PDB file of C-alpha atoms and ligand atoms in Angstrom:
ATOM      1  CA  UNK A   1      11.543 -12.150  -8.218  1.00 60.00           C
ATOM      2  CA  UNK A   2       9.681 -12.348  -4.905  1.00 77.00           C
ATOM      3  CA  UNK A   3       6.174 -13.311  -3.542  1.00 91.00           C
ATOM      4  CA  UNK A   4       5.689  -9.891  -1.827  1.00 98.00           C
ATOM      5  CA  UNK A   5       2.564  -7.991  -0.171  1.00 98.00           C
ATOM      6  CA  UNK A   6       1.957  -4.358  -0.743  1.00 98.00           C
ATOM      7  CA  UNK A   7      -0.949  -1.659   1.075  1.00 98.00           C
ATOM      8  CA  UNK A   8      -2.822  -0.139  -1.868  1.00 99.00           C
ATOM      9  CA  UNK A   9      -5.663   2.444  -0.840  1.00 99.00           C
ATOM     10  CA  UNK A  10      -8.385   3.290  -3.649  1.00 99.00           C
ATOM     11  CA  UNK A  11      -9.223   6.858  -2.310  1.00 99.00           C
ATOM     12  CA  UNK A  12     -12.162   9.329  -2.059  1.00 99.00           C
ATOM     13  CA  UNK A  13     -12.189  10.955  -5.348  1.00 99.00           C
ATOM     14  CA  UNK A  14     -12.546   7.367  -7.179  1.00 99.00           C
ATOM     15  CA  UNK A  15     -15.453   5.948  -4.457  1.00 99.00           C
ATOM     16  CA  UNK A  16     -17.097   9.096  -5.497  1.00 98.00           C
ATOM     17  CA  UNK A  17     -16.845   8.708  -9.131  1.00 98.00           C
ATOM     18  CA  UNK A  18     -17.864   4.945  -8.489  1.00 98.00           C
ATOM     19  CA  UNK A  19     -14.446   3.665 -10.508  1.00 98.00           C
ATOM     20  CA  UNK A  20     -13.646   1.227  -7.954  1.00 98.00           C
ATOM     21  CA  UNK A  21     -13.794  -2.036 -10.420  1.00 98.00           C
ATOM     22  CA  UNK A  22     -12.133  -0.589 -13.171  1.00 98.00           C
ATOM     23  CA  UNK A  23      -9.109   0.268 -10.416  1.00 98.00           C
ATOM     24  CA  UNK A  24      -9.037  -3.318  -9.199  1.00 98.00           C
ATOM     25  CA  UNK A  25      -9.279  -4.744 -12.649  1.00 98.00           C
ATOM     26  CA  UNK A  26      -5.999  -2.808 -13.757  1.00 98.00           C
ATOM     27  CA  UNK A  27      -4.589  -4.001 -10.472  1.00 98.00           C
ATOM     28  CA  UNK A  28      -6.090  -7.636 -11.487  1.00 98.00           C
ATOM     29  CA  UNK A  29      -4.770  -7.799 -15.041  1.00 98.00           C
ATOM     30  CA  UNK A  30      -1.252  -6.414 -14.185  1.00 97.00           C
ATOM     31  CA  UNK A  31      -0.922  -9.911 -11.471  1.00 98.00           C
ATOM     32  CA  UNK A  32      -1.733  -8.308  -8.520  1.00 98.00           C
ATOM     33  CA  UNK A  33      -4.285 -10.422  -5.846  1.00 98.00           C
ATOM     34  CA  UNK A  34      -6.359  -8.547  -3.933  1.00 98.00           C
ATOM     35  CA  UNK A  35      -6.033 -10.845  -0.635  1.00 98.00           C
ATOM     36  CA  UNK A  36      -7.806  -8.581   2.104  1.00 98.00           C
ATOM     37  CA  UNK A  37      -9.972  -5.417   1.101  1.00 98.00           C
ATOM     38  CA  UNK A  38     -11.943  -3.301   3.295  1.00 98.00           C
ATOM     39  CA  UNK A  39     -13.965  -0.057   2.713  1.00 98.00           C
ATOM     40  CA  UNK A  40     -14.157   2.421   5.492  1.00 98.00           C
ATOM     41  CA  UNK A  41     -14.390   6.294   6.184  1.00 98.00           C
ATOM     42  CA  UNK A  42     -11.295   7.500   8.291  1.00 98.00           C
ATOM     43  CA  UNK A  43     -11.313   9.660  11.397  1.00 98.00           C
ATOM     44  CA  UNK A  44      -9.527  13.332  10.932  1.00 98.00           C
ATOM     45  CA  UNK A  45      -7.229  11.379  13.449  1.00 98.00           C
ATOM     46  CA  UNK A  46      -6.679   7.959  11.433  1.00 98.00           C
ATOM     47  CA  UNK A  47      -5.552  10.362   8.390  1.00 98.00           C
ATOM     48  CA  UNK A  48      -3.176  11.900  10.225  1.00 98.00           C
ATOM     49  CA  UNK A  49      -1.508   8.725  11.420  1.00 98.00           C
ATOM     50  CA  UNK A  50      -1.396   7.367   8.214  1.00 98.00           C
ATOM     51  CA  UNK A  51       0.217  10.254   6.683  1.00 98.00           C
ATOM     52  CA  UNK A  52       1.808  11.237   9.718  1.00 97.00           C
ATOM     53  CA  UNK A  53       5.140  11.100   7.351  1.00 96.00           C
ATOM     54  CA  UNK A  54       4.104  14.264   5.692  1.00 98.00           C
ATOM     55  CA  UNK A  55       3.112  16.140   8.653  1.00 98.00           C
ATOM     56  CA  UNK A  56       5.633  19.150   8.313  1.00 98.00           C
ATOM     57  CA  UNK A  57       4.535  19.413   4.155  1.00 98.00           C
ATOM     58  CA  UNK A  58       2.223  22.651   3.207  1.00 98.00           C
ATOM     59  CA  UNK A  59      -0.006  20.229   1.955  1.00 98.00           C
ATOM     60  CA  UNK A  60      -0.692  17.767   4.955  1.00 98.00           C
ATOM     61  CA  UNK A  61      -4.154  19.421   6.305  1.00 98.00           C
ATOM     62  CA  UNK A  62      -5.501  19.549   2.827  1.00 98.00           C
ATOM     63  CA  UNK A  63      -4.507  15.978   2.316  1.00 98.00           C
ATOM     64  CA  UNK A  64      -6.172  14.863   6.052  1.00 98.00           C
ATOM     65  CA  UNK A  65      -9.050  16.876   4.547  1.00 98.00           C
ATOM     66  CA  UNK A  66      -9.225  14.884   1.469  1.00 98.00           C
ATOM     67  CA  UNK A  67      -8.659  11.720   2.724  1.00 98.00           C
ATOM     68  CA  UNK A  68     -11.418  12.183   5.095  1.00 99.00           C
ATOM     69  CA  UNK A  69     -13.839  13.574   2.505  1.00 98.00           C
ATOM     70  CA  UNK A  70     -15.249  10.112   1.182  1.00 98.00           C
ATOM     71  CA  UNK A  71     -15.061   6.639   1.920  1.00 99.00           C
ATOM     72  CA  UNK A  72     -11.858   4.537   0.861  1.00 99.00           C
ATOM     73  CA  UNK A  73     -11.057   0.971  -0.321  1.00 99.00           C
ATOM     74  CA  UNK A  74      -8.280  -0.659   1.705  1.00 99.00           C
ATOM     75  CA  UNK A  75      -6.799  -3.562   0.312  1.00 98.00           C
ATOM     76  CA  UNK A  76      -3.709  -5.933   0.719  1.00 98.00           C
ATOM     77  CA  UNK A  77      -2.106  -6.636  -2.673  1.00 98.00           C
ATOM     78  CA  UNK A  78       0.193  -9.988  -2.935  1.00 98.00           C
ATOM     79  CA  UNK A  79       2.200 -10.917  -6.245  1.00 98.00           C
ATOM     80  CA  UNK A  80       5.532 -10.902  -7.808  1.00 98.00           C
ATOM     81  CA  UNK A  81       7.712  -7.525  -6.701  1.00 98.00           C
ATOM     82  CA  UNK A  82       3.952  -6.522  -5.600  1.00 98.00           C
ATOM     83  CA  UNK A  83       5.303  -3.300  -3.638  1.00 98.00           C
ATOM     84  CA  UNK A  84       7.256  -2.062  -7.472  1.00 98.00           C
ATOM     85  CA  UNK A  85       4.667  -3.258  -9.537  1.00 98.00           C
ATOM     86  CA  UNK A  86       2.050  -1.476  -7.437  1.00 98.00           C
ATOM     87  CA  UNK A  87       3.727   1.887  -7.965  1.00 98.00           C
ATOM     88  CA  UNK A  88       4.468   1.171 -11.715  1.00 98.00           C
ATOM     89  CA  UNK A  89       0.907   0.375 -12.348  1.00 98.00           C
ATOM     90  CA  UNK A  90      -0.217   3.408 -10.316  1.00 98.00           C
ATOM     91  CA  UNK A  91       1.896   6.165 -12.420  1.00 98.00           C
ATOM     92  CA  UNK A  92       3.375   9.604 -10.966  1.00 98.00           C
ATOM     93  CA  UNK A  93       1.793  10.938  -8.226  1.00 98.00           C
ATOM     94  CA  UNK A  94       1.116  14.053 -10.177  1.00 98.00           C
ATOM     95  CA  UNK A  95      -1.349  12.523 -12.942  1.00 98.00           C
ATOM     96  CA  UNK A  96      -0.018  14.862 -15.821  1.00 98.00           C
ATOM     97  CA  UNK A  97       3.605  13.396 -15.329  1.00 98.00           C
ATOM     98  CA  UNK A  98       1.981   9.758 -14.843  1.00 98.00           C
ATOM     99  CA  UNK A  99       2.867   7.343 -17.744  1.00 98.00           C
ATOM    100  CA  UNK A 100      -0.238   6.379 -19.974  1.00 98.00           C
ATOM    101  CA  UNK A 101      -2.239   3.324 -19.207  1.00 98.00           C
ATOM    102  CA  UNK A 102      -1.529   3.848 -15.494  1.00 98.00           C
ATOM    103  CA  UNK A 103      -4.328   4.324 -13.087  1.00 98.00           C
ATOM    104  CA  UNK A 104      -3.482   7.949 -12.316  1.00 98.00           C
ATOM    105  CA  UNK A 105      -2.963   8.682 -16.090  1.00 98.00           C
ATOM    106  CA  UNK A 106      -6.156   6.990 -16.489  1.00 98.00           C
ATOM    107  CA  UNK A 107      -8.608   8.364 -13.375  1.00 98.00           C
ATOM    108  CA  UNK A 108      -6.620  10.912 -11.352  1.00 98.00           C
ATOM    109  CA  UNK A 109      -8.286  14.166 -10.975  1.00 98.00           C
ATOM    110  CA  UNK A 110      -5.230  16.521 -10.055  1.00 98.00           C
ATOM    111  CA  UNK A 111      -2.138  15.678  -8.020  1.00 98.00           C
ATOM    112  CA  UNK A 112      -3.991  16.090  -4.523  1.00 98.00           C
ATOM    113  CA  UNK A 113      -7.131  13.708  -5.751  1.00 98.00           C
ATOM    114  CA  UNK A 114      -4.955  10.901  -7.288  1.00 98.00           C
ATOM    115  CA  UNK A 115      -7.275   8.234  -6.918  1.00 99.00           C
ATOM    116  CA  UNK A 116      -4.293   5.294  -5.263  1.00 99.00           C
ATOM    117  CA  UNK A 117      -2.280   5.117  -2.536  1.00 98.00           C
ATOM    118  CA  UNK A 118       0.497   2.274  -2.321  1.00 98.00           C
ATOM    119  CA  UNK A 119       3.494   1.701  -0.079  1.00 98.00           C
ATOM    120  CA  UNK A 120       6.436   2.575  -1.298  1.00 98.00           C
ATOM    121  CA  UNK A 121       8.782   0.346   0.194  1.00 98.00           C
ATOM    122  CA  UNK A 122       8.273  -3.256   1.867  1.00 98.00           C
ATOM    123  CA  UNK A 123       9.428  -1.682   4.932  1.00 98.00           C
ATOM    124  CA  UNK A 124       6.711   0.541   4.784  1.00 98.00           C
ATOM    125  CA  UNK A 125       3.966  -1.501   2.925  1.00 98.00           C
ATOM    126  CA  UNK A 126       4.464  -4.049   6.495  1.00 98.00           C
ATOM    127  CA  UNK A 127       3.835  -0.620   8.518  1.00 98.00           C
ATOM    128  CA  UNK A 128       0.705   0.371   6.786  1.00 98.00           C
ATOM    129  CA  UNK A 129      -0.677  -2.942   6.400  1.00 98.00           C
ATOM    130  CA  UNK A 130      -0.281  -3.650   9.969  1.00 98.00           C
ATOM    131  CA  UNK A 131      -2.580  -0.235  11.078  1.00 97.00           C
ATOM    132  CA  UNK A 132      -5.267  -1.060   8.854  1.00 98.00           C
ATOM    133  CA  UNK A 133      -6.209  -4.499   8.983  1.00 98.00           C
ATOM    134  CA  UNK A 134      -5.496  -7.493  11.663  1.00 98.00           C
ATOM    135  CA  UNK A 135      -3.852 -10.550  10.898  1.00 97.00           C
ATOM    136  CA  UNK A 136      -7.521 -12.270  10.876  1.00 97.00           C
ATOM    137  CA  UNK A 137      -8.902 -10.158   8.374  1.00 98.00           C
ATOM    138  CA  UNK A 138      -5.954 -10.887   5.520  1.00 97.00           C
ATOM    139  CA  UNK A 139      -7.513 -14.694   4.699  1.00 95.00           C
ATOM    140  CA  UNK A 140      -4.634 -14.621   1.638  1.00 89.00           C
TER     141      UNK A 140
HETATM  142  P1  LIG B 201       0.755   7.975  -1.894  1.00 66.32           P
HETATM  143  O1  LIG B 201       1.630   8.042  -0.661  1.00 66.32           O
HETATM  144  O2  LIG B 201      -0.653   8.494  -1.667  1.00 66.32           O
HETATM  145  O3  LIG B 201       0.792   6.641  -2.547  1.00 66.32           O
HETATM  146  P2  LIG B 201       2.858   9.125  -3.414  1.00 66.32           P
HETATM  147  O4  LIG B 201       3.746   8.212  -2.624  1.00 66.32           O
HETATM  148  O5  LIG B 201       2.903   9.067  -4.900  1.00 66.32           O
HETATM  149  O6  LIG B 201       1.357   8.946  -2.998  1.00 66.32           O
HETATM  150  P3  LIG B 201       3.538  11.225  -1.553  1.00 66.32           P
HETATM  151  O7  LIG B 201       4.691  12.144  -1.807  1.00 66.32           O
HETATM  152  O8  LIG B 201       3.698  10.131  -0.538  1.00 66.32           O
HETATM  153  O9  LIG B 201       3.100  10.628  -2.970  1.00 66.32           O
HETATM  154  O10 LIG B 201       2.289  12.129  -1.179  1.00 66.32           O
HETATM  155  C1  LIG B 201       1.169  11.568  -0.537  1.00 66.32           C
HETATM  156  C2  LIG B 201      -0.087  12.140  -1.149  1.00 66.32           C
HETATM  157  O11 LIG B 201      -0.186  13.509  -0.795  1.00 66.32           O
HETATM  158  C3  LIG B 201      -0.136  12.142  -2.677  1.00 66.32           C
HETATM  159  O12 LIG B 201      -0.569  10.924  -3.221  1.00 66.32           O
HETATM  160  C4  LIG B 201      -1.125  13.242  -2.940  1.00 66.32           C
HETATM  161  O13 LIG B 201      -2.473  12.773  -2.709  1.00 66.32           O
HETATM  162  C5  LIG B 201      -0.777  14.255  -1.851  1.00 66.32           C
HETATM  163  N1  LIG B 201       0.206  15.241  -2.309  1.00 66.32           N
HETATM  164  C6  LIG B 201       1.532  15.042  -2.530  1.00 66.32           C
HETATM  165  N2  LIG B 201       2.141  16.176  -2.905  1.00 66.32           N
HETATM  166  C7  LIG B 201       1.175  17.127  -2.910  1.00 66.32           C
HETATM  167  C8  LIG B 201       1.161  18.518  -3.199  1.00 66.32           C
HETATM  168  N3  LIG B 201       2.269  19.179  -3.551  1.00 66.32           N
HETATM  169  N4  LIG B 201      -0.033  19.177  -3.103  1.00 66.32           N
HETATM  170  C9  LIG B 201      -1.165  18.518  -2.730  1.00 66.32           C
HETATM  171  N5  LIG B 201      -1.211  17.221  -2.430  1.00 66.32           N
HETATM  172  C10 LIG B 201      -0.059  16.519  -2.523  1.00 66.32           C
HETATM  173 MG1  LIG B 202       3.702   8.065  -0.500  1.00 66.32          MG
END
């Protein structure tokens, strides 16, 4: 087991619903820290950075559209195997094959509005975590 840090976003469809505490309290109660968090409304063109990996799927301008629709919660997760743990405690990404007592069990709305984002490797949770927030903003 490793100390690890992981990118989590909380996305539009849960800042709309207001379900942001009850999101970070599963996070919270599974061992995850929340050690930097920010809440911000992306550009058309920050989306498509981000998710710049999907930018040949069908889906990619809904998802830009989406992502853009509603403020999100940024956050830098630390904890043991934070980057796994993150993904277990977020379920499936489509919320009807997402385990129960996951957050996308729990909150998702449909497989496009699934509430989390998370990094799914360290590789990548570095990546992400070093276009969204500076070294200065991630006090630990
Ligand atoms: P995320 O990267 O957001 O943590 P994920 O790794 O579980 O989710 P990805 O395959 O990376 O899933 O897809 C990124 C996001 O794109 C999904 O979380 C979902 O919001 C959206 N998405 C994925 N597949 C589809 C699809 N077939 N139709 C619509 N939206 C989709
Ligand atoms: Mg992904």
């Amino acid at each position: 087991m490793s100390m690890e840090r992981t990118f989590s976003i909380i996305k539009p469809d849960a800042t709309r619903r207001n379900i942001t505490g009850r999101i970070i309290t599963k996070l919270e109660d599974a061992g995850l820290r929340v050690v930097a968090q920010k809440r911000v409304l992306w550009s058309k063109a920050q989306a498509q950075a981000f998710y710049a990996v999907h930018k040949e799927r069908p889906f990619f301008d809904d998802l830009v559209a989406f992502m853009t629709s509603g403020p999100i919660v940024m956050q830098v997760l630390e904890g043991e195997n934070a980057v796994a743990k993150n993904r277990e405690i977020m379920g499936a990404t489509d919320p009807a094959d997402a385990d129960p007592g996951t957050i996308r069990a729990e909150f998702a709305e449909s497989l496009e509005a699934n509430s989390v984002h998370g990094s799914d490797s360290p590789d990548t949770a570095a990546l992400e975590i070093s276009m969204c927030f500076r070294d200065d903003e991630i006090p630990g």
